[in-house]
Coordinates of C-alpha atoms in Angstrom, one line a residue:
X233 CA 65.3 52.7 166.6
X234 CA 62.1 53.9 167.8
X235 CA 60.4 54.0 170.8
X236 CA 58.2 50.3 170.1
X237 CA 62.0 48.9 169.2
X238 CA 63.6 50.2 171.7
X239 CA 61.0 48.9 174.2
X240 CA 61.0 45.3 172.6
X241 CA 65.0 45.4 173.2
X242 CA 64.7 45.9 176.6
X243 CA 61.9 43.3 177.3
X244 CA 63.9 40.9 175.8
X245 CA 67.3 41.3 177.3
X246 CA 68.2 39.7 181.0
X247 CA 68.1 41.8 183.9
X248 CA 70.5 41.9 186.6
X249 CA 67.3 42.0 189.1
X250 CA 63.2 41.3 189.1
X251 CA 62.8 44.5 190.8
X252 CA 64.2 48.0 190.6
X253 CA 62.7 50.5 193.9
X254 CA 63.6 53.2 195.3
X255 CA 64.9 53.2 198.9
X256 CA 61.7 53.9 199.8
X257 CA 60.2 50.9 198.2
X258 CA 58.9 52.7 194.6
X259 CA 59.2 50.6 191.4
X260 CA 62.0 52.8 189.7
X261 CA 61.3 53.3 185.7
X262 CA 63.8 52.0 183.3
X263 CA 64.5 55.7 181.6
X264 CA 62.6 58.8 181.7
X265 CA 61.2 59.5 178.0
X266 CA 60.2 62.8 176.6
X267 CA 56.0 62.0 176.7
X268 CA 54.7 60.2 174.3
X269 CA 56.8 61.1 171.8
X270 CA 60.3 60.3 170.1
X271 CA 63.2 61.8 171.8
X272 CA 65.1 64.3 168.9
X273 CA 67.2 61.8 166.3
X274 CA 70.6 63.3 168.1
X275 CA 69.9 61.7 171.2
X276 CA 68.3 58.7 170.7
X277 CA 67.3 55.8 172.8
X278 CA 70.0 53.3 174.3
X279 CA 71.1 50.6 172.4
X280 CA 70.4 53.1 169.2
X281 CA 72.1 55.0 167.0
X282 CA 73.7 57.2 167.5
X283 CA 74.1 56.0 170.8
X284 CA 74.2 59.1 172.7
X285 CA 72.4 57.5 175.6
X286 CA 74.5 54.3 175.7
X287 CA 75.4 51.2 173.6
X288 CA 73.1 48.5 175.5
X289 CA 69.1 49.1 175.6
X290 CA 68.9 48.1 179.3
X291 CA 72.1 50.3 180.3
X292 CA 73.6 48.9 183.8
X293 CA 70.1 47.1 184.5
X294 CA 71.2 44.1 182.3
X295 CA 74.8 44.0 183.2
X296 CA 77.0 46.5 185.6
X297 CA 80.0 48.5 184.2
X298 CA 83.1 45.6 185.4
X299 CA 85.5 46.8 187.8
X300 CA 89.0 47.3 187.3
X301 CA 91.0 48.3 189.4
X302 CA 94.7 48.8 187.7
X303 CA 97.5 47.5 190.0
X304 CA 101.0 46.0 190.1
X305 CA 104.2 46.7 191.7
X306 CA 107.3 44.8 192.4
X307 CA 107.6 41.5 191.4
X308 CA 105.4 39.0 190.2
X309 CA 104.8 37.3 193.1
X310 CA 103.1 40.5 195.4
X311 CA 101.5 41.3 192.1
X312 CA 99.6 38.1 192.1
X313 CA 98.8 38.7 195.8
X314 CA 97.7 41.7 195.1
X315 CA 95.2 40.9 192.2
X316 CA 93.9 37.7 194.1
X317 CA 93.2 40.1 197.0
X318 CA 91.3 42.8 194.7
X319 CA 89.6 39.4 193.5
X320 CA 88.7 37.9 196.5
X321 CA 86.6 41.5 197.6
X322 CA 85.0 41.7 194.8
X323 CA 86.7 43.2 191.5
X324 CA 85.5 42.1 188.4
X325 CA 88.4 42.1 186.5
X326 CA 92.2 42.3 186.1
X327 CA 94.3 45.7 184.9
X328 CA 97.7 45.4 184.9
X329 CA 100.2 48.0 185.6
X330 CA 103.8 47.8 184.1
X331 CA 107.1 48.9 186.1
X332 CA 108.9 51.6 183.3
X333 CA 111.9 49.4 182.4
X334 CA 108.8 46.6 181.2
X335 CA 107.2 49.4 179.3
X336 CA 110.3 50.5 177.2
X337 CA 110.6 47.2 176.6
X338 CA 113.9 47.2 179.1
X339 CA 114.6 43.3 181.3
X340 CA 115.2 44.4 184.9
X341 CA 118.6 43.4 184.8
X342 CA 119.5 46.1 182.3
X343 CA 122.0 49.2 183.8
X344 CA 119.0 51.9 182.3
X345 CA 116.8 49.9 184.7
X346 CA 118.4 50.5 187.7
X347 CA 116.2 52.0 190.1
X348 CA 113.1 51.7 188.5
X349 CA 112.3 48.0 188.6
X350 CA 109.0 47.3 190.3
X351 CA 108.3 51.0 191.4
X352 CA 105.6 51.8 189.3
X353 CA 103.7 48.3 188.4
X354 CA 105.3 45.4 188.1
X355 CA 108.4 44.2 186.3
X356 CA 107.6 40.8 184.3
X357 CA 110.8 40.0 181.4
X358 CA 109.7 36.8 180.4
X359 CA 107.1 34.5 180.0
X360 CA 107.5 32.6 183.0
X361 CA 106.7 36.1 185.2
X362 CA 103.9 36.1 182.9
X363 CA 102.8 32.6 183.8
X364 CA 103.8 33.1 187.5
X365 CA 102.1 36.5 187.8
X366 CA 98.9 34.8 186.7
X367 CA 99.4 32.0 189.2
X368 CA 95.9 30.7 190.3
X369 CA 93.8 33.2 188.4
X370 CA 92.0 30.9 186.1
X371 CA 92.7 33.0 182.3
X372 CA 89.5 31.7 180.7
X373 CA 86.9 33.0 183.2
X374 CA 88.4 36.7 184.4
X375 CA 89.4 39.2 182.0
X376 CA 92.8 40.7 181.6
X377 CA 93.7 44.2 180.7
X378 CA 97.4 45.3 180.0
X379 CA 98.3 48.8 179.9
X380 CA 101.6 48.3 177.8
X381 CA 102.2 49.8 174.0
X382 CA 105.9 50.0 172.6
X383 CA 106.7 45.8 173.1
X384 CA 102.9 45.0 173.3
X385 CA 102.9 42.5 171.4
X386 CA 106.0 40.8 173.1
X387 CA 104.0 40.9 176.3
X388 CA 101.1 40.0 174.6
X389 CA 103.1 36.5 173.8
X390 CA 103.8 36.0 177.2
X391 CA 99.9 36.4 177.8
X392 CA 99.4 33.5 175.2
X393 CA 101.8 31.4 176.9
X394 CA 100.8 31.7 180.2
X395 CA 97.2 30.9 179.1
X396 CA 98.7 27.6 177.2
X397 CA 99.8 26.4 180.8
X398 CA 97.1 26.9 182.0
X399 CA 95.3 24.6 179.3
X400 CA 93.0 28.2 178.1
X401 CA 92.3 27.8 174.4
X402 CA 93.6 31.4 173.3
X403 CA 89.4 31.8 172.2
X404 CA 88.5 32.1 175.2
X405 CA 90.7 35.0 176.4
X406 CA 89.0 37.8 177.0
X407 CA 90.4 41.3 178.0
X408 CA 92.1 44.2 176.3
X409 CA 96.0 44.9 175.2
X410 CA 96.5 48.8 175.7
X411 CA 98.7 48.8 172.0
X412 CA 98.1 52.2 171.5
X413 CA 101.2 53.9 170.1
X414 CA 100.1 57.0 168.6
X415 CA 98.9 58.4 172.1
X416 CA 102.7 57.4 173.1
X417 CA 103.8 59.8 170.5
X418 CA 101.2 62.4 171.2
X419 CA 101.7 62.5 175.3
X420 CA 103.0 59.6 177.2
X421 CA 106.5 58.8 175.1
X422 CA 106.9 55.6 175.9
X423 CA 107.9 54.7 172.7
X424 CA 110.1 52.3 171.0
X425 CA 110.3 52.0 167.5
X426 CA 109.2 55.0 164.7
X427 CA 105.6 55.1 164.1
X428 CA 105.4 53.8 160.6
X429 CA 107.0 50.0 161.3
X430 CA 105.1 50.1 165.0
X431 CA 102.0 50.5 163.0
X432 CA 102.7 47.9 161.1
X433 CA 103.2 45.6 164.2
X434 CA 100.2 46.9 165.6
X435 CA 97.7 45.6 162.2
X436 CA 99.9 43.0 162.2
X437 CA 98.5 42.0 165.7
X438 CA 95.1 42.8 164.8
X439 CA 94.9 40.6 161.7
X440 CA 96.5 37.8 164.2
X441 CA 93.9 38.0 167.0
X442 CA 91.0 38.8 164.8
X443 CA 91.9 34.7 163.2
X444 CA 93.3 33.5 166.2
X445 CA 92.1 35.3 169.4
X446 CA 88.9 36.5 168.6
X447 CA 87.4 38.0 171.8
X448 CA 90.2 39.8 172.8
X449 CA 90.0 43.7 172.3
X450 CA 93.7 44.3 170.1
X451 CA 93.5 48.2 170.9
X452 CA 92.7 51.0 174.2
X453 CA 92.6 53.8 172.2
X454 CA 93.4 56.0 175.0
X455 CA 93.0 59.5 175.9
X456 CA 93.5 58.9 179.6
X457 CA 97.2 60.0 179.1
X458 CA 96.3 62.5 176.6
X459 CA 94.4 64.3 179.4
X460 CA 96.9 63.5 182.0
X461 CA 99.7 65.4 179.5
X462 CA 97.7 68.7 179.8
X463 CA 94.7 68.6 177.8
X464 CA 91.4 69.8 177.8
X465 CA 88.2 67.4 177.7
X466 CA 87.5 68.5 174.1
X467 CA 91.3 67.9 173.1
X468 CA 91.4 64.4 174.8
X469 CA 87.8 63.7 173.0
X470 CA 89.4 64.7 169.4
X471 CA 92.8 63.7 169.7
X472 CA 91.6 60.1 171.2
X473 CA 88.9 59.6 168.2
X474 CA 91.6 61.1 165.5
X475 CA 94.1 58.0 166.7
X476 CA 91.0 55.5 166.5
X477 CA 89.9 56.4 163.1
X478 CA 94.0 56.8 162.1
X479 CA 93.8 52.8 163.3
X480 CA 90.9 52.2 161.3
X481 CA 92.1 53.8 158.5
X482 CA 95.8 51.8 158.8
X483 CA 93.4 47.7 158.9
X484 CA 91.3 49.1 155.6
X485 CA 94.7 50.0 153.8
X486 CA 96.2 46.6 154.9
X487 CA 92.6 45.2 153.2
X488 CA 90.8 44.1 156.0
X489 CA 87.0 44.2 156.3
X490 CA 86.3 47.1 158.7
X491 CA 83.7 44.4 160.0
X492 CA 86.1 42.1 160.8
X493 CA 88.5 44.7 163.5
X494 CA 86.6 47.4 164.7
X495 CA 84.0 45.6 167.2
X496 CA 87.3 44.8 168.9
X497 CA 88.6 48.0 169.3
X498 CA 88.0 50.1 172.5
X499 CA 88.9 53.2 173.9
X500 CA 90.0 54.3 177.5
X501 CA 89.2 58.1 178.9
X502 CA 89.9 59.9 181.6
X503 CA 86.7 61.0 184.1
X504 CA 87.7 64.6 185.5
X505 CA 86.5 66.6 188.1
X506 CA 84.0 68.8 186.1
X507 CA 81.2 66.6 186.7
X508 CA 79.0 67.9 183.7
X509 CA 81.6 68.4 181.3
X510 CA 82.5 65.0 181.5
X511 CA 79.3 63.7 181.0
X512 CA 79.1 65.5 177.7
X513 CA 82.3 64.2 176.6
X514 CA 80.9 60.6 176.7
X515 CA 78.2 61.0 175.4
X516 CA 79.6 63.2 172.4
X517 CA 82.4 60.7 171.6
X518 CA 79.8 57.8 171.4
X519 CA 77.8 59.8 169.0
X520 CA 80.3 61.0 166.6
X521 CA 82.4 57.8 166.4
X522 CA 79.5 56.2 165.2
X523 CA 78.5 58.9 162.6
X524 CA 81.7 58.8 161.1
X525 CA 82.1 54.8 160.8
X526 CA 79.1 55.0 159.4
X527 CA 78.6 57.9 156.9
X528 CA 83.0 58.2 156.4
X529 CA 83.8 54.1 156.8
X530 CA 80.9 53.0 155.4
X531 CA 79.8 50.3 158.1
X532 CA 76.5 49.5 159.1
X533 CA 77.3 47.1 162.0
X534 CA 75.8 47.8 165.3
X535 CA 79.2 45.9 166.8
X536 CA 81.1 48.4 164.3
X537 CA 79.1 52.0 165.3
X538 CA 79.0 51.1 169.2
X539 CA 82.1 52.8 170.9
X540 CA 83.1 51.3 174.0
X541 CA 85.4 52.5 176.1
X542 CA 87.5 52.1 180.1
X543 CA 87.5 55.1 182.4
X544 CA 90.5 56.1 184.9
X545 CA 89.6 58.6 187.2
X546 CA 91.7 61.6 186.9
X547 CA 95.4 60.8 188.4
X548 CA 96.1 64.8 188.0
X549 CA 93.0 65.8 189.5
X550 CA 94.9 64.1 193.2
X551 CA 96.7 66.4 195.6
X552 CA 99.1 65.7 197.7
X553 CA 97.7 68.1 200.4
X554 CA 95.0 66.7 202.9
X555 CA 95.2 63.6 200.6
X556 CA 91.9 62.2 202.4
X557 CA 90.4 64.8 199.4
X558 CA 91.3 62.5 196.8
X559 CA 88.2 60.1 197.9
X560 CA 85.8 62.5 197.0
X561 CA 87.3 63.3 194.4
X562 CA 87.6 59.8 192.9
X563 CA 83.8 59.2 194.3
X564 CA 82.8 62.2 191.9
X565 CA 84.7 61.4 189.0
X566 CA 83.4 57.8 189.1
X567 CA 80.4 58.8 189.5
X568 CA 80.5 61.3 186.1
X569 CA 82.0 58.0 184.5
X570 CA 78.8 55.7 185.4
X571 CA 76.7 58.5 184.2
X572 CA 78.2 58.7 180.8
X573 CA 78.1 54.7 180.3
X574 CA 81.3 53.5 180.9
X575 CA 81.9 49.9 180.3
X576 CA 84.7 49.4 182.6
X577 CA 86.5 51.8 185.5
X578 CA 89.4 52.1 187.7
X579 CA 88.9 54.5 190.8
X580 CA 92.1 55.6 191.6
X581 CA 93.6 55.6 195.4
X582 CA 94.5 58.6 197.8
X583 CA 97.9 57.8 198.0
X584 CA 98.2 57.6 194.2
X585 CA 99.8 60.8 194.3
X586 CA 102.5 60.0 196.4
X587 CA 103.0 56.2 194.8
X588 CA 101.5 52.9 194.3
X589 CA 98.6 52.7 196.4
X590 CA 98.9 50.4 200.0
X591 CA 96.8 47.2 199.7
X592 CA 94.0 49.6 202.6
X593 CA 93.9 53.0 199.6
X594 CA 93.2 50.2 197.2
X595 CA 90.4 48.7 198.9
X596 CA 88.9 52.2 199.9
X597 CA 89.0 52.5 196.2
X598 CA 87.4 49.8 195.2
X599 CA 84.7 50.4 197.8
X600 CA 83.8 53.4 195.9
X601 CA 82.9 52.0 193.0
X602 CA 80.9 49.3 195.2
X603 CA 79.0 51.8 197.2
X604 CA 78.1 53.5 193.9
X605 CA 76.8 50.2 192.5
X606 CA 74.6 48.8 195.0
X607 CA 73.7 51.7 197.4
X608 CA 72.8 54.8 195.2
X609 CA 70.7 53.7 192.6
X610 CA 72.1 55.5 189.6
X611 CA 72.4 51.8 188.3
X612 CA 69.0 51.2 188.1
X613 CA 68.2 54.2 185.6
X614 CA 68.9 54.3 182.0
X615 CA 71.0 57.3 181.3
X616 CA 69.1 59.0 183.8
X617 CA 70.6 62.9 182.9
X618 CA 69.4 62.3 178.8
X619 CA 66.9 64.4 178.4
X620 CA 68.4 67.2 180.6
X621 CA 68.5 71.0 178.9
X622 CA 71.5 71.6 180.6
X623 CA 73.2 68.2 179.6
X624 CA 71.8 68.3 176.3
X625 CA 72.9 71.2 175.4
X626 CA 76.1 70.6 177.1
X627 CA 76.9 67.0 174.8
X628 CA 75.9 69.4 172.0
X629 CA 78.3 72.3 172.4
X630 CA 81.0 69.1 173.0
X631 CA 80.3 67.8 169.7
X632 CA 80.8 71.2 168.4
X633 CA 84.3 71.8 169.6
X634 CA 85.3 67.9 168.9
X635 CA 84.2 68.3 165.6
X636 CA 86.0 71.4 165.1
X637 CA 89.5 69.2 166.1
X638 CA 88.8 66.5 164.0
X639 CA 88.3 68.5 160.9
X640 CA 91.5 70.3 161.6
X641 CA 93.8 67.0 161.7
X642 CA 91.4 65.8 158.9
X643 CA 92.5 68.6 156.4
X644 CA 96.4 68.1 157.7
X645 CA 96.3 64.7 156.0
X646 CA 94.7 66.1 152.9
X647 CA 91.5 63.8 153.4
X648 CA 93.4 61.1 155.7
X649 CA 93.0 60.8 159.3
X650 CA 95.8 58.5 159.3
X651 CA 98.0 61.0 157.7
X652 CA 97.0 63.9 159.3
X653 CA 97.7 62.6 162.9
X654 CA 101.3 61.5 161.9
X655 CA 101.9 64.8 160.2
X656 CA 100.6 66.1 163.8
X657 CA 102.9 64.2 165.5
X658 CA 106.0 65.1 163.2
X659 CA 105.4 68.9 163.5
X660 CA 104.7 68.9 167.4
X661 CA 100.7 70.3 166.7
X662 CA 99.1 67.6 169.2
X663 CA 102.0 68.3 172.0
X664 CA 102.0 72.3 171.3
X665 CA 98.5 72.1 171.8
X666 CA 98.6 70.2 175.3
X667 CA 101.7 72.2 176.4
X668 CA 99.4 75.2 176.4
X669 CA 96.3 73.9 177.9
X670 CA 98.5 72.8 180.7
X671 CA 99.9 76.2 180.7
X672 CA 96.6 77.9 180.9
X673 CA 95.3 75.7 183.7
X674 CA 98.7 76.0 186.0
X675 CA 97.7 79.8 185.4
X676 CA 94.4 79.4 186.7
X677 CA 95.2 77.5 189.6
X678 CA 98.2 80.3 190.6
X679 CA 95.9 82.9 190.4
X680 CA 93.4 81.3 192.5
X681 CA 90.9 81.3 189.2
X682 CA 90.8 77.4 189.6
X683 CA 90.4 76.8 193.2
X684 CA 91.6 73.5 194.0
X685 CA 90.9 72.6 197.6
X686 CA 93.9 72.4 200.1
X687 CA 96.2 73.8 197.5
X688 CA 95.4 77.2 196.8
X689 CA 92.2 77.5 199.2
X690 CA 91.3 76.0 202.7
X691 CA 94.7 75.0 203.4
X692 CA 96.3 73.8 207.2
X693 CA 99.3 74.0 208.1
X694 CA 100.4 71.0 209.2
X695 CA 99.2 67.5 208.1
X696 CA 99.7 64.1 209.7
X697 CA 102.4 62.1 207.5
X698 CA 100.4 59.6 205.2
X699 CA 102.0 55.7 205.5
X700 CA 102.5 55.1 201.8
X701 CA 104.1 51.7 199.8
X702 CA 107.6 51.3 199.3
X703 CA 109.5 49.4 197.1
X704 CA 113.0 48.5 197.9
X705 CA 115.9 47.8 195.6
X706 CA 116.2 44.2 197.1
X707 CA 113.1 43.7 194.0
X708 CA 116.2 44.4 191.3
X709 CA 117.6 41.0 190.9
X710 CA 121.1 40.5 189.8
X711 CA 121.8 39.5 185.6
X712 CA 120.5 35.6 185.4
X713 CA 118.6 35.2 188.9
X714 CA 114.9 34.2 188.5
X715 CA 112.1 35.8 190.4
X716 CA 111.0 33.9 193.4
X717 CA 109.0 30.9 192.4
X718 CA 105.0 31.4 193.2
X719 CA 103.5 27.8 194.1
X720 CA 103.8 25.3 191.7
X721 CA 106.1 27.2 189.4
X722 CA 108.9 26.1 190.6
X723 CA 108.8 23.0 188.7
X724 CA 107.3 24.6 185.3
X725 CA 108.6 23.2 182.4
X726 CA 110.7 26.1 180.4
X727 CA 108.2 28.1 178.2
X728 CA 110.7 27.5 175.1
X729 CA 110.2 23.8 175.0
X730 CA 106.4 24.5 176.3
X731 CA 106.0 27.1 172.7
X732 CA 107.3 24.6 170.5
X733 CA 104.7 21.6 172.0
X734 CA 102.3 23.6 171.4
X735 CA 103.2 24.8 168.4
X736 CA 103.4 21.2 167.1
X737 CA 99.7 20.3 168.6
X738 CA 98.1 23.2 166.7
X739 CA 100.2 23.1 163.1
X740 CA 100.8 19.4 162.7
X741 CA 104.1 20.2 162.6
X742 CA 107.4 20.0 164.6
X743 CA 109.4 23.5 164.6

């Protein structure tokens, strides 16, 4: 793409607004360009490859980055209060988070579940929680994201389901299934099955949705938890695109058309604190996944080369001293994630530390991300750091060091991405590796190399108490007792007997 393209692009795509000014009433330019000529083929223009600049031509001017926020605790029924709340001020979309007994695949009436139902998300065990915790949110107009891996697919069914009730052809669904099990392996552990048959489910599910579900996104390849386990940005950059082309790599050997799965697949990274390093780990990631499905896979489609990808501010980047911090640190951290092009983002909440944010933390946090969207501008630029010496060079030295990661997992599989992360896994390289990057860091925060503000400097020494969300055991519920029913659920017609109508309508067939 060349300049004349990429200006033809962005004539012809909507815009979001007429006019783009300044607060003082200046017409803003779309993108700063280097003179008259073409910007170095590394960088790009937007909406080109290699996409260093961002994957649409007009960046946010056509469309903003979607919010959303992740939330869920307790039962279905405060969960759906919850997201119709976040909805109501103005979130874009829905992120669900999980209790632990749901993500190991665990019903809250199970003795390991005891004392973790509903604490850390929310607990949903069949499909009827999935159809009550979607209760008046309309399936076919917001999207849904689901932050789930070892029974994904399970809860994925539920999803179906409740969207079937709802009368939502399952083409219209539109949002993401976390399904990411290698990361589980790598950092999080939330496993359930070994990784050989749980990749297997997992193409499974993507040959499924790719016939049946077409605009739903089958994988978040994330490296939000990778970086949350210890890493560095350069290990959560290589380790995150290793499990993405190890996915790829898993589709082609089952013989599908890499044009038919990978526009579907997406990625989720964590936005640290270092402003500029961050920057240059978006913009690096976007560049080299699309080198390598093009010049390694062999794919010429746009859909296919364009990486997109979720952003989570960083959850270990929150203290628990003079907690009012957190904000600016989730307001820089967001901000580094809308400068790198994120398609999505979650701003976590100042209590986060301490537990599920109160219903006041989340809507500071979702002001954030509002006050960044309509008061500061930075939407109204085009990748307004490309260009930069500093950043440049910064995405360059990035790419370097990714590079240098991948090639190393590369040559453990003997050629085979695939096989060189599970050989990683099996012999502990990917968790050696983030065991001492944590390491390193704790030591430079004890020595007072890494200064982390009301930790190790500017401290007090006393702090008011912070009123924080609790979740009680009364949310456990006894072996057989339903969750509370949420409006008209109370007469819903069991999901069994629901499946196998529905069944019949689409096949033709009674089961």
């Amino acid at each position: 793409m060349d300049r004349r393209e990429w200006r033809r692009a962005y004539d012809e795509a909507p815009k979001r607004k007429d006019r783009f000014v300044s607060l003082s009433f200046e017409e803003v330019p779309p993108i700063g360009m280097p003179g008259e000529g073409e910007p170095p083929a590394r960088i790009g223009h937007p909406g080109g490859f290699p996409y260093t600049r961002g994957i649409h031509a007009t960046g946010y001017r056509g469309k903003p980055w979607t919010i959303r926020q992740f939330a869920g605790f307790a039962g279905v029924e405060a969960t759906n209060r919850r997201f119709r709340h976040l909805l109501s001020h103005g979130q874009h979309g829905l992120s669900v988070a999980f209790d632990m007994p749901t993500l190991m695949g665990l019903d809250s009436d199970d003795p390991m579940a005891a004392g973790e139902v509903g604490h850390c998300g929310v607990a949903v065990d069949t499909a009827d929680d999935m159809a009550q915790l979607f209760e008046g949110i309309p399936l076919g107009d917001v999207s849904v994201s689901m932050t789930i891996n070892g029974p994904a697919q399970v809860l994925f069914a539920f999803l179906l389901v409740a969207a079937e009730e709802q009368g939502v052809e399952w083409s219209r669904l539109r949002g993401t299934l976390q399904n990411d099990i290698l990361k589980e392996y790598i950092a999080q552990k939330e496993w359930i099955f070994p990784p050989e048959p749980h990749l297997r489910l997992i193409t499974d599910m993507i040959e499924f949705c790719t016939a049946d579900v077409p605009q739903w996104n089958t994988i978040s390849i994330s490296g939000y938890h990778i970086r949350e386990a210890g890493a560095t940005a350069q290990q959560e950059a290589a380790f995150t695109l290793a499990d993405g082309f190890a996915y790829v790599e898993a589709c082609l050997r089952r013989g599908m058309a890499i044009e038919d799965f990978a526009p579907r697949l997406s990625f989720f990274f964590d936005a640290h604190i270092d402003f500029f390093e961050e920057i240059a780990k978006f913009r690096a990631v976007r560049r080299i996944w699309a080198r390598w499905m093009r010049d390694r896979y062999g794919t010429s489609d746009e859909r296919s080369l364009k990486l997109r990808f979720h952003t989570q501010t960083a959850g270990v980047s929150l203290t628990a001293q003079q907690p009012d911090n957190n904000v600016v640190r989730t307001t820089v951290e967001a901000l580094a994630a809308v400068l790198g092009g994120t398609q999505s983002l979650h701003t976590n909440a100042l209590d986060e530390v301490y537990a599920l944010p109160t219903e006041r933390a989340a809507e500071i946090a979702l002001r954030t991300q509002q006050v960044i969207a309509e008061e500061t501008g930075v939407a109204d630029v085009i990748d307004p750091l490309g260009g930069s010496w500093f950043v440049e060079q910064a995405t360059d030295r990035m790419e370097e060091s990714i590079e240098d990661l991948l090639g190393r997992i590369d040559r453990m599989g003997d050629g085979s991405m695939l096989d060189g992360v599970l050989h990683g896994i099996e012999e502990g390289w990917f968790q050696a590796g983030l065991a001492d990057s944590a390491y390193e860091f704790e030591k430079a925060v004890t020595s007072g190399e890494r200064v982390i503000v009301g930790v190790n400097k500017h401290t007090t020494a006393e702090e008011s108490p912070l009123e924080i969300l609790r979740v009680g055991p009364e949310v456990e519920r006894p072996r057989g007792t339903p969750w509370p029913a949420c409006g008209s659920s109370a007469t819903r017609v069991p999901w069994t007997r629901r499946w196998r109508r529905s069944s019949e309508a689409r096949t033709g067939t009674r089961t």
